[in-house]
mmCIF file with all atom_site columns, C-alpha atoms in Angstrom:
data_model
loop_
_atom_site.group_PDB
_atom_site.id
_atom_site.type_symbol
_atom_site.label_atom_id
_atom_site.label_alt_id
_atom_site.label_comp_id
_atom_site.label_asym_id
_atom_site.label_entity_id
_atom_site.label_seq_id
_atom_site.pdbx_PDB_ins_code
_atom_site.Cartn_x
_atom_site.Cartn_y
_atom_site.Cartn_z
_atom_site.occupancy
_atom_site.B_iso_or_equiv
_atom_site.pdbx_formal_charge
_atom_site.auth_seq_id
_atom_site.auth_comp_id
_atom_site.auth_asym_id
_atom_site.auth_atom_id
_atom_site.pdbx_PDB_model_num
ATOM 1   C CA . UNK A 1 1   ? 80.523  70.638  99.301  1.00 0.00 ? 1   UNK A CA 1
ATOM 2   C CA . UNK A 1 2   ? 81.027  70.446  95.478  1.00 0.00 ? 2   UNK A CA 1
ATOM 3   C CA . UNK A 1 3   ? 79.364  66.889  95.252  1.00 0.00 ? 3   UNK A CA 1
ATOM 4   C CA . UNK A 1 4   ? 76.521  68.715  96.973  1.00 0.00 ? 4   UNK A CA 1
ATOM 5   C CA . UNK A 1 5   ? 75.917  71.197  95.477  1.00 0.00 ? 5   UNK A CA 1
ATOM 6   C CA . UNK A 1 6   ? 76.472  69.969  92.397  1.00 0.00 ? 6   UNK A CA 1
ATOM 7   C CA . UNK A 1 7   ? 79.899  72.303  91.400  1.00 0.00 ? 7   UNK A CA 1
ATOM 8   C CA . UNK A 1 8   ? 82.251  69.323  91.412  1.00 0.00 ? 8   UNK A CA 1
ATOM 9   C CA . UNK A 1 9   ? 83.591  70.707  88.616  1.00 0.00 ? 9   UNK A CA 1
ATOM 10  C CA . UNK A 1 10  ? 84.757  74.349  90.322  1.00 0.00 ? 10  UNK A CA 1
ATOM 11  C CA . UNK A 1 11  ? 85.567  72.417  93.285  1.00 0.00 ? 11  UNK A CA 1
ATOM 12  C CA . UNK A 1 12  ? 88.358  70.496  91.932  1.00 0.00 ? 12  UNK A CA 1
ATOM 13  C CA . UNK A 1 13  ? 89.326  73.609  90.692  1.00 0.00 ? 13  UNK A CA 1
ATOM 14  C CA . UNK A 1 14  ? 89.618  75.075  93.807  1.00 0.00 ? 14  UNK A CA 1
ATOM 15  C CA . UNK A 1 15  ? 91.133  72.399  95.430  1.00 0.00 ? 15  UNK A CA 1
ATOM 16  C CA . UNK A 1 16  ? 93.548  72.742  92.852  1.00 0.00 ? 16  UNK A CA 1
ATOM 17  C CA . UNK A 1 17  ? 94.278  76.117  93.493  1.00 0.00 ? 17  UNK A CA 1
ATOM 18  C CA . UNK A 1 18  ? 94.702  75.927  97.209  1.00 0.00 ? 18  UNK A CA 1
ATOM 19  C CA . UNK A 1 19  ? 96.883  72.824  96.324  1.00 0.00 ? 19  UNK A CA 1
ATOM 20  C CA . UNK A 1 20  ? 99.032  74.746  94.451  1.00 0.00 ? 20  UNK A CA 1
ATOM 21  C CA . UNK A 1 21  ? 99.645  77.940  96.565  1.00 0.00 ? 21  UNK A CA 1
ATOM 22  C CA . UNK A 1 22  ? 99.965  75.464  99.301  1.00 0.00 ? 22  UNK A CA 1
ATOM 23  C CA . UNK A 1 23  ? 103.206 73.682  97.830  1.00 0.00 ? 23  UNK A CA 1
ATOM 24  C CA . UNK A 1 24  ? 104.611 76.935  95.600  1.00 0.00 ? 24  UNK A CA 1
ATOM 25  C CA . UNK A 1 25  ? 104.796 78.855  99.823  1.00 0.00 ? 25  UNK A CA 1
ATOM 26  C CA . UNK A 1 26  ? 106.151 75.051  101.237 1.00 0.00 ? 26  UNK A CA 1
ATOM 27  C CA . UNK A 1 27  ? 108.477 75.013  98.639  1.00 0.00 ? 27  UNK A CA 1
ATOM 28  C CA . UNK A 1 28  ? 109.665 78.675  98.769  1.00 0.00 ? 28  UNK A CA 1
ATOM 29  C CA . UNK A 1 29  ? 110.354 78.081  102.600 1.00 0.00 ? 29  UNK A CA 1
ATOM 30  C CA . UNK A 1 30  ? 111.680 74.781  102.963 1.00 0.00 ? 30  UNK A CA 1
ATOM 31  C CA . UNK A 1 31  ? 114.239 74.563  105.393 1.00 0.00 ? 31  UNK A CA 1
ATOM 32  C CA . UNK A 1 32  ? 114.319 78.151  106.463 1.00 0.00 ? 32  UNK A CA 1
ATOM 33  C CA . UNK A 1 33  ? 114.656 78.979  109.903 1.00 0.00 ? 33  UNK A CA 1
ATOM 34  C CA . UNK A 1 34  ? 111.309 79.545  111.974 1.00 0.00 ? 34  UNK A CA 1
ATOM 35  C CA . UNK A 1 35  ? 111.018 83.324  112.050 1.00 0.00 ? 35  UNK A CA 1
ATOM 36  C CA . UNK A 1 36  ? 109.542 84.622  115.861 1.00 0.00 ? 36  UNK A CA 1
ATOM 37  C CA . UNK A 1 37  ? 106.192 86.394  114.763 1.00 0.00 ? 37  UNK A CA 1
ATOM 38  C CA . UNK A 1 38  ? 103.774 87.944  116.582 1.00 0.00 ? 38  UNK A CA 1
ATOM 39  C CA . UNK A 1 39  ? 99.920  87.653  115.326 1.00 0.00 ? 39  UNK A CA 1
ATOM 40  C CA . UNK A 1 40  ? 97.478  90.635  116.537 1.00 0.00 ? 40  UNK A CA 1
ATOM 41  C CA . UNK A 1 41  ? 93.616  89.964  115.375 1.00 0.00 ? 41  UNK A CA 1
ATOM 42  C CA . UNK A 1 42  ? 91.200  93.007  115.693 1.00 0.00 ? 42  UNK A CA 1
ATOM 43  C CA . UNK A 1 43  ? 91.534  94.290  119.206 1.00 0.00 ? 43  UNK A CA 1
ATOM 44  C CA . UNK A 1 44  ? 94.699  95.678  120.836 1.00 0.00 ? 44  UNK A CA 1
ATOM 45  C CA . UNK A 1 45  ? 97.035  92.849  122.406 1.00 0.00 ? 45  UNK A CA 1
ATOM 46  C CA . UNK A 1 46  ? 94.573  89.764  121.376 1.00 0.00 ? 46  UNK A CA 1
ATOM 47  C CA . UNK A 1 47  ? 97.184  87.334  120.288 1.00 0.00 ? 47  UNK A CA 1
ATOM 48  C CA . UNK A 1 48  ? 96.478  84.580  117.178 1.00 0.00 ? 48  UNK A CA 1
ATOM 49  C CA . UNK A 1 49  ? 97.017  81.301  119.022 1.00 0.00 ? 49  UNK A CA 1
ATOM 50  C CA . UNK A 1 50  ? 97.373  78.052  117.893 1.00 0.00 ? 50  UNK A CA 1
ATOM 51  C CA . UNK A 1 51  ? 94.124  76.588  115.390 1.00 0.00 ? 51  UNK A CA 1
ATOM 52  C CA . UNK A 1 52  ? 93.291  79.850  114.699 1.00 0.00 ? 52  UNK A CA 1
ATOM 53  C CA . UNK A 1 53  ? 93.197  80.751  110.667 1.00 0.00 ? 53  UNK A CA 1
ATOM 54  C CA . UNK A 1 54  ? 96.407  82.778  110.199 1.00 0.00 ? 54  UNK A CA 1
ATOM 55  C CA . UNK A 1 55  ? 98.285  80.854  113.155 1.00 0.00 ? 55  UNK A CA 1
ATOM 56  C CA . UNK A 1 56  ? 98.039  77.849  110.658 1.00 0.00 ? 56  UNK A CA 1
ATOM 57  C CA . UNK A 1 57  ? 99.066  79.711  107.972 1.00 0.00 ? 57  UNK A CA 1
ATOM 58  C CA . UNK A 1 58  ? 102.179 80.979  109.941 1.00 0.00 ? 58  UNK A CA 1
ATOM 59  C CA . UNK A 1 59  ? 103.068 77.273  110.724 1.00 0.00 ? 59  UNK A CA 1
ATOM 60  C CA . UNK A 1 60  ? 102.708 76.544  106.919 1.00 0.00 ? 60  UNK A CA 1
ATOM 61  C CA . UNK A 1 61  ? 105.447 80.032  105.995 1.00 0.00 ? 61  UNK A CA 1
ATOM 62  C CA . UNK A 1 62  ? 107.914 78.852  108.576 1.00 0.00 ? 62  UNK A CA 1
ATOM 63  C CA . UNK A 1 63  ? 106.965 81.309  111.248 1.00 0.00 ? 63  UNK A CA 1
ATOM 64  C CA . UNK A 1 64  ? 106.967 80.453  115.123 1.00 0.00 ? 64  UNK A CA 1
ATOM 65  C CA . UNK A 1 65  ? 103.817 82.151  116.272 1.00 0.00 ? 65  UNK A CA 1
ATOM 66  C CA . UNK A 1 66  ? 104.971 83.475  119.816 1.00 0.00 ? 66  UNK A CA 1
ATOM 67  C CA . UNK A 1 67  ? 101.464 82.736  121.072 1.00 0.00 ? 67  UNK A CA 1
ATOM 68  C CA . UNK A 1 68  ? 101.378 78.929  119.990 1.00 0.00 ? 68  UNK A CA 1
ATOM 69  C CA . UNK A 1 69  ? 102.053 77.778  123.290 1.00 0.00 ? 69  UNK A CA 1
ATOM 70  C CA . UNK A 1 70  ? 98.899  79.468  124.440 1.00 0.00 ? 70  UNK A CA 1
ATOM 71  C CA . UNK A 1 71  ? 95.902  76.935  125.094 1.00 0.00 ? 71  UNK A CA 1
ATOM 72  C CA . UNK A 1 72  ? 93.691  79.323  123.272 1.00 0.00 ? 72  UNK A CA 1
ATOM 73  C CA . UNK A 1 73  ? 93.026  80.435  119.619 1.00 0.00 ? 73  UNK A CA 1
ATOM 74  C CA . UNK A 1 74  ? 92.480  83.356  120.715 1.00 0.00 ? 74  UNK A CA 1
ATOM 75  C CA . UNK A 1 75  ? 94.430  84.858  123.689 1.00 0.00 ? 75  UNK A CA 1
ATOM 76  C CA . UNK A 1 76  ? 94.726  88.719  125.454 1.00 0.00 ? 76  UNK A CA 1
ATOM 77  C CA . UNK A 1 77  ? 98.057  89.453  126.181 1.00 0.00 ? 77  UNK A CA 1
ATOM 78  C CA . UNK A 1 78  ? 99.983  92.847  127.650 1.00 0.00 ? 78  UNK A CA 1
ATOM 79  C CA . UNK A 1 79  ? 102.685 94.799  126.332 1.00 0.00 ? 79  UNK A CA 1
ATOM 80  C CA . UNK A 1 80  ? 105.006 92.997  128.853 1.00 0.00 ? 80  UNK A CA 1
ATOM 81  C CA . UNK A 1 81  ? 104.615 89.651  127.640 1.00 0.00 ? 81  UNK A CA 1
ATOM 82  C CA . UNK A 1 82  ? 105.181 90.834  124.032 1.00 0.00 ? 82  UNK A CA 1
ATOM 83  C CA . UNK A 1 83  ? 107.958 92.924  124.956 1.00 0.00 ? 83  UNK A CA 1
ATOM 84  C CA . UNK A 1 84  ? 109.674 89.625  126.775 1.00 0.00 ? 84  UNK A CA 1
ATOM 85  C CA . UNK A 1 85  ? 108.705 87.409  123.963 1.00 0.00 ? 85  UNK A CA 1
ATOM 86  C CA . UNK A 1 86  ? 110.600 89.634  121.249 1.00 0.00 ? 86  UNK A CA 1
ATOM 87  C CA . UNK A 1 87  ? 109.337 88.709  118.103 1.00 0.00 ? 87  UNK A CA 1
ATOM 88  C CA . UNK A 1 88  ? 111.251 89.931  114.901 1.00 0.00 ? 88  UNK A CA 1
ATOM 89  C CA . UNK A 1 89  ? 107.886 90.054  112.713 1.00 0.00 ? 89  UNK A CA 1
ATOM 90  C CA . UNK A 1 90  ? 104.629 91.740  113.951 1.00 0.00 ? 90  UNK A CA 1
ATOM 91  C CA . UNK A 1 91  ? 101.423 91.210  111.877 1.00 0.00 ? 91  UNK A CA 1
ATOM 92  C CA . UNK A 1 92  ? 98.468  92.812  112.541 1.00 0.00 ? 92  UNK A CA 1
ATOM 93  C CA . UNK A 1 93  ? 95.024  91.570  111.457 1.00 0.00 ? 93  UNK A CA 1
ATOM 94  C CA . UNK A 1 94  ? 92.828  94.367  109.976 1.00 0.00 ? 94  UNK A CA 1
ATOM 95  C CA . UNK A 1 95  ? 88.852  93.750  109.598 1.00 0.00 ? 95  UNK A CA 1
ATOM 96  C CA . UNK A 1 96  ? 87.452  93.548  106.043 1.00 0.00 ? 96  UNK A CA 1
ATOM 97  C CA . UNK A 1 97  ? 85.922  95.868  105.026 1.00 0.00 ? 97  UNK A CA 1
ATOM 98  C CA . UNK A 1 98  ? 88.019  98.081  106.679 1.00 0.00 ? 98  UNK A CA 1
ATOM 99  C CA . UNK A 1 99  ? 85.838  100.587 108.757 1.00 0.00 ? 99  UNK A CA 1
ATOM 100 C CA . UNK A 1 100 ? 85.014  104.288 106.759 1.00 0.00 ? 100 UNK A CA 1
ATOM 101 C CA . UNK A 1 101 ? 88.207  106.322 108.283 1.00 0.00 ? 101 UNK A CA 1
ATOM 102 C CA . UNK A 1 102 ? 90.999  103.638 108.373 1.00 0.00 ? 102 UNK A CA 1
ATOM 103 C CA . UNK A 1 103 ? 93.389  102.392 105.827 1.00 0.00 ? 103 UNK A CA 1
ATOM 104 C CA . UNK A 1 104 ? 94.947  99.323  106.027 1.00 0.00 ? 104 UNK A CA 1
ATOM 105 C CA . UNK A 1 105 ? 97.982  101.440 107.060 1.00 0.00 ? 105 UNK A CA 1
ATOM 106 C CA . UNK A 1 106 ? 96.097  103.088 109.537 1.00 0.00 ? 106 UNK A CA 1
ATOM 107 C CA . UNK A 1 107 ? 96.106  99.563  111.509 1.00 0.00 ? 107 UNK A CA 1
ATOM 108 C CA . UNK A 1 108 ? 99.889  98.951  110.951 1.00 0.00 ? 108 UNK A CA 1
ATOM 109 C CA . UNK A 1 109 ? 100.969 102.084 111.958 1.00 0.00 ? 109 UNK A CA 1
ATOM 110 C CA . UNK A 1 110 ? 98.509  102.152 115.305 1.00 0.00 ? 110 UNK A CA 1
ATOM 111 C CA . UNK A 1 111 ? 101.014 99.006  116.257 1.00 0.00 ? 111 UNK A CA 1
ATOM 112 C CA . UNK A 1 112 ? 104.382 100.805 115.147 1.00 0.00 ? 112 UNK A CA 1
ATOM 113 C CA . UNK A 1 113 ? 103.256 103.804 117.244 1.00 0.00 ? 113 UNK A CA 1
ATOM 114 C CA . UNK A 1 114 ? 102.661 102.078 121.184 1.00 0.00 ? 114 UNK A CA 1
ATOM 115 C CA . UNK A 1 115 ? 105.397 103.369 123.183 1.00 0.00 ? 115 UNK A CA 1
ATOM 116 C CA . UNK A 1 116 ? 105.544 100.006 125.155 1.00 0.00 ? 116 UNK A CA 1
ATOM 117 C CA . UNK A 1 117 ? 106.568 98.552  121.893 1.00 0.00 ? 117 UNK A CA 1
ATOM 118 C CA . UNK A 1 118 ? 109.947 100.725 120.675 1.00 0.00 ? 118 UNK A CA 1
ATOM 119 C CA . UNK A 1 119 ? 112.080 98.359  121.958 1.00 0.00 ? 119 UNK A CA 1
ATOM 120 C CA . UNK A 1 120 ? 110.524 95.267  120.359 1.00 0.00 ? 120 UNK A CA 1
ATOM 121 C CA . UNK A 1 121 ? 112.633 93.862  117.419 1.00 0.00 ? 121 UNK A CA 1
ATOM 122 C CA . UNK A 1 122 ? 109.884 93.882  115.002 1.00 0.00 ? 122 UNK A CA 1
ATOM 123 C CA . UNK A 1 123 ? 108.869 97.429  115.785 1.00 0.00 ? 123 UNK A CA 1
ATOM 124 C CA . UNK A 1 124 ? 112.608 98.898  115.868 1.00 0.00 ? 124 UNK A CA 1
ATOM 125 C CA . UNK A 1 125 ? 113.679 97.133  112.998 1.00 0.00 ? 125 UNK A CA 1
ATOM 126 C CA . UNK A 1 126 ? 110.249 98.249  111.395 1.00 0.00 ? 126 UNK A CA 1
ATOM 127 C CA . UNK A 1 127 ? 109.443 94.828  110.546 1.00 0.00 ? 127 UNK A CA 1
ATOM 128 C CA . UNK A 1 128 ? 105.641 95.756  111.838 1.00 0.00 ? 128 UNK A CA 1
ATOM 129 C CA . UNK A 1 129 ? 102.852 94.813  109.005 1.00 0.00 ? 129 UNK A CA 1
ATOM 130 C CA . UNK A 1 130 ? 99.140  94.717  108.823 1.00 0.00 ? 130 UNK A CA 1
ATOM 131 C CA . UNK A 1 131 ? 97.214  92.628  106.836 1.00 0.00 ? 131 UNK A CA 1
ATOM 132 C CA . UNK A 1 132 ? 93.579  92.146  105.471 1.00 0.00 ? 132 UNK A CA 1
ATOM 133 C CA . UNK A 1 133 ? 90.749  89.614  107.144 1.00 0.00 ? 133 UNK A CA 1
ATOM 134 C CA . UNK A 1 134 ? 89.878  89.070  104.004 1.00 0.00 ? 134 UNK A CA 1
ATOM 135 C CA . UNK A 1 135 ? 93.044  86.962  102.709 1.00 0.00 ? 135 UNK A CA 1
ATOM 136 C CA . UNK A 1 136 ? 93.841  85.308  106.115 1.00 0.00 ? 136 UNK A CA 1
ATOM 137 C CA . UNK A 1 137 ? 90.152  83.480  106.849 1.00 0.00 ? 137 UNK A CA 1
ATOM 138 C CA . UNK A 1 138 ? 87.470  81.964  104.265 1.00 0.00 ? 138 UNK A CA 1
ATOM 139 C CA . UNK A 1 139 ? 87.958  80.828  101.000 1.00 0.00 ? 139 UNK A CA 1
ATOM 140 C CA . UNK A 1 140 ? 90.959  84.018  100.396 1.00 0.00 ? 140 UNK A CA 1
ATOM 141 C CA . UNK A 1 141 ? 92.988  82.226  102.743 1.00 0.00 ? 141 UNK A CA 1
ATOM 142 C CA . UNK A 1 142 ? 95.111  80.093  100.191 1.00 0.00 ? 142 UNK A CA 1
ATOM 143 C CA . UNK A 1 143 ? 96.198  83.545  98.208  1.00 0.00 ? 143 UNK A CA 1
ATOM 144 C CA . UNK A 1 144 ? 97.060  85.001  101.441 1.00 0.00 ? 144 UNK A CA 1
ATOM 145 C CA . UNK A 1 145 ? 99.340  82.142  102.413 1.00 0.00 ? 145 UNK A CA 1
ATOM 146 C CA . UNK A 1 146 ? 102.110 83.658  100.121 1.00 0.00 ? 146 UNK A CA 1
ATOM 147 C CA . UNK A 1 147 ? 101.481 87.410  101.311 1.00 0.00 ? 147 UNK A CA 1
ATOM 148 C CA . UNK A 1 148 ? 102.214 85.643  105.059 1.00 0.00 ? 148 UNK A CA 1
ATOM 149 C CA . UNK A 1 149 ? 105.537 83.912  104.111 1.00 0.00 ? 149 UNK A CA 1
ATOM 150 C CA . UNK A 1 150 ? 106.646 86.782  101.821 1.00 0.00 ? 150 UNK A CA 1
ATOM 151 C CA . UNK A 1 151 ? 106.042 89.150  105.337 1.00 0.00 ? 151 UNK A CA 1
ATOM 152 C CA . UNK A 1 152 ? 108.180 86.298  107.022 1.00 0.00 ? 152 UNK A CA 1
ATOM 153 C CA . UNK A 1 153 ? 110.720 85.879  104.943 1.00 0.00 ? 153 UNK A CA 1
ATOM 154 C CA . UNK A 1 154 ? 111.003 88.698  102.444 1.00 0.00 ? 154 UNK A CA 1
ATOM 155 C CA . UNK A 1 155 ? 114.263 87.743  101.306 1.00 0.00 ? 155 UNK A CA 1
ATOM 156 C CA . UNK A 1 156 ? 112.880 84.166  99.541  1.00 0.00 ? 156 UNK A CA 1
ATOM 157 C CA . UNK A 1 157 ? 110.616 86.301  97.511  1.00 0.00 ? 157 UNK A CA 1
ATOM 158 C CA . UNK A 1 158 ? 112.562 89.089  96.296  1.00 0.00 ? 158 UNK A CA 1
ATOM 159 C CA . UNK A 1 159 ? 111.730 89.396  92.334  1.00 0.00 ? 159 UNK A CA 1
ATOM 160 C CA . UNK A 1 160 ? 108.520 87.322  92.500  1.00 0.00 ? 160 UNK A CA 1
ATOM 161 C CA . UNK A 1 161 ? 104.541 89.333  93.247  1.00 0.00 ? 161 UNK A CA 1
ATOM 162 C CA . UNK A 1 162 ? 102.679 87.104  95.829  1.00 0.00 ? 162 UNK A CA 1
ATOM 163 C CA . UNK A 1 163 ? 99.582  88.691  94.908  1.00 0.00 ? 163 UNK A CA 1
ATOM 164 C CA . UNK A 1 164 ? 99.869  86.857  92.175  1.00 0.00 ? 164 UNK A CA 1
ATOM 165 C CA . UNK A 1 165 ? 98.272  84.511  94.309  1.00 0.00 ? 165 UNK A CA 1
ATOM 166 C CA . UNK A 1 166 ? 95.456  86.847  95.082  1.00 0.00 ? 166 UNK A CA 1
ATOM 167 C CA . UNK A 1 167 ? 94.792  88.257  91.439  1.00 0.00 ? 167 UNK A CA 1
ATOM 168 C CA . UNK A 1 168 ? 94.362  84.320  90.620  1.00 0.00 ? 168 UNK A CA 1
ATOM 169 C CA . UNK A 1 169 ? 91.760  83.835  93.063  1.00 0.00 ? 169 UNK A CA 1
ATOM 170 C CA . UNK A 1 170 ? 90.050  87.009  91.645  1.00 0.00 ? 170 UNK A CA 1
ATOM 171 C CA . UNK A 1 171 ? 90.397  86.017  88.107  1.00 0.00 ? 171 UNK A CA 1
ATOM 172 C CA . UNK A 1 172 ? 89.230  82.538  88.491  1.00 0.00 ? 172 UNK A CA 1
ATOM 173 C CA . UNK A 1 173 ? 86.362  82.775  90.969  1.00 0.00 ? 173 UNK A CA 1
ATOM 174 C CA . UNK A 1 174 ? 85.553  85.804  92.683  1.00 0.00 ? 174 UNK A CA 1
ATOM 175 C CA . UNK A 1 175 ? 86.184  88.680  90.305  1.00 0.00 ? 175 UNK A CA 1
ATOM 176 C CA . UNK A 1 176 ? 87.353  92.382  92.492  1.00 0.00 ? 176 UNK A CA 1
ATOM 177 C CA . UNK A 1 177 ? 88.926  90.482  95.267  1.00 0.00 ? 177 UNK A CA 1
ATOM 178 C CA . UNK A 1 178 ? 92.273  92.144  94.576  1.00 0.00 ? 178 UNK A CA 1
ATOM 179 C CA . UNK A 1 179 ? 90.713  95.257  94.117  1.00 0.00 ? 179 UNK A CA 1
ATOM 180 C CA . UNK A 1 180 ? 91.942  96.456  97.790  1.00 0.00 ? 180 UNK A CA 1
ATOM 181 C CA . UNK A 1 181 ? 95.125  96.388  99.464  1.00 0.00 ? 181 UNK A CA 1
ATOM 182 C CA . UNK A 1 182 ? 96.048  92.938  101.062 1.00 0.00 ? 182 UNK A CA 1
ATOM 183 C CA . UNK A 1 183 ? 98.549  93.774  102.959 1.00 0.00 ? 183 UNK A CA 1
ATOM 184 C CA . UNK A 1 184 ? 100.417 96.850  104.351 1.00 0.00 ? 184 UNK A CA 1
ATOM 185 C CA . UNK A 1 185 ? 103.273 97.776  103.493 1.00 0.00 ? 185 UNK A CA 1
ATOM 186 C CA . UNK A 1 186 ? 103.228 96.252  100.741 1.00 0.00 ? 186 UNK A CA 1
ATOM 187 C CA . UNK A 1 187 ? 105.675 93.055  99.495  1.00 0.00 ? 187 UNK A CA 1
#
């Protein structure tokens, strides 16, 4: 895309940005062990399957997406199946731009609240999160691949900021995309 439209130059430079969030969260999680996570997109119970965006990106932070073994991308699940499956880590997709009304919170704590759900690891151990659209699809996506392992696997990133990752990507080539929250509660 760079050779045609003529930005080779910024290309490489993105390609050299994704390369290196890419191997600082492989790095960071190397050898941990697969934590059970639970991806939610925009509507209630629609499970993040396998190919889609931030199902990649859990693969990448050493998550095991409970809804990999789907045959979908996208999948609608019910409260049983997710109370069965058990994962430790819930995420919760949130829309950018978050509708007039809502916080990013608002969408985390909509999933902490479903009585169905009290019992489920993530939810009693309040290990429930939401996250923005914005850093988990499009050209965001390699600064949110830190804010995804850092949700998995909080303890590998005590002392370091992984929206470092995100204030790059707004420094270097879109300037104000860290201007909203990422991710909720924060990490």
């Amino acid at each position: 895309l760079g050779q045609v439209t003529g930005q080779e130059s910024n290309a490489s430079r993105y390609i050299r940005f994704f390369d290196a969030w890419y191997a600082y969260t492989t790095e960071k999680t190397a050898g941990t062990v697969l934590t059970p996570v639970y991806v939610e997109g925009y509507s209630d119970y629609m499970a993040q399957g396998v190919n889609s965006s931030i199902g990649d990106m859990v693969l990448v932070a050493r998550g095991s997406n409970i809804a990999a073994t789907e045959s979908k991308s996208y999948v609608k699940v019910t409260p049983e199946w997710l109370i069965k499956e058990n994962p430790s880590v819930i995420i919760k997709v949130a829309p950018d731009p978050i509708p007039e009304g809502r916080t990013l919170d608002s969408y985390r704590q909509q999933v902490a609240d479903r009585p169905a759900l009290a019992d489920v690891s993530a939810v009693a151990n309040g290990d429930v999160y939401a996250i923005s659209g914005k850093v988990v699809v499009g050209p965001r996506a390699p600064a949110g691949l830190p804010l995804v392992a850092a949700i998995l696997h909080p303890e590998l990133f005590s002392g370091t900021d992984p929206l470092t990752a995100l204030d790059e990507y707004s420094r270097d080539f879109v300037p104000g995309a860290n201007s909203t929250a990422a991710v909720s509660p924060g990490i």
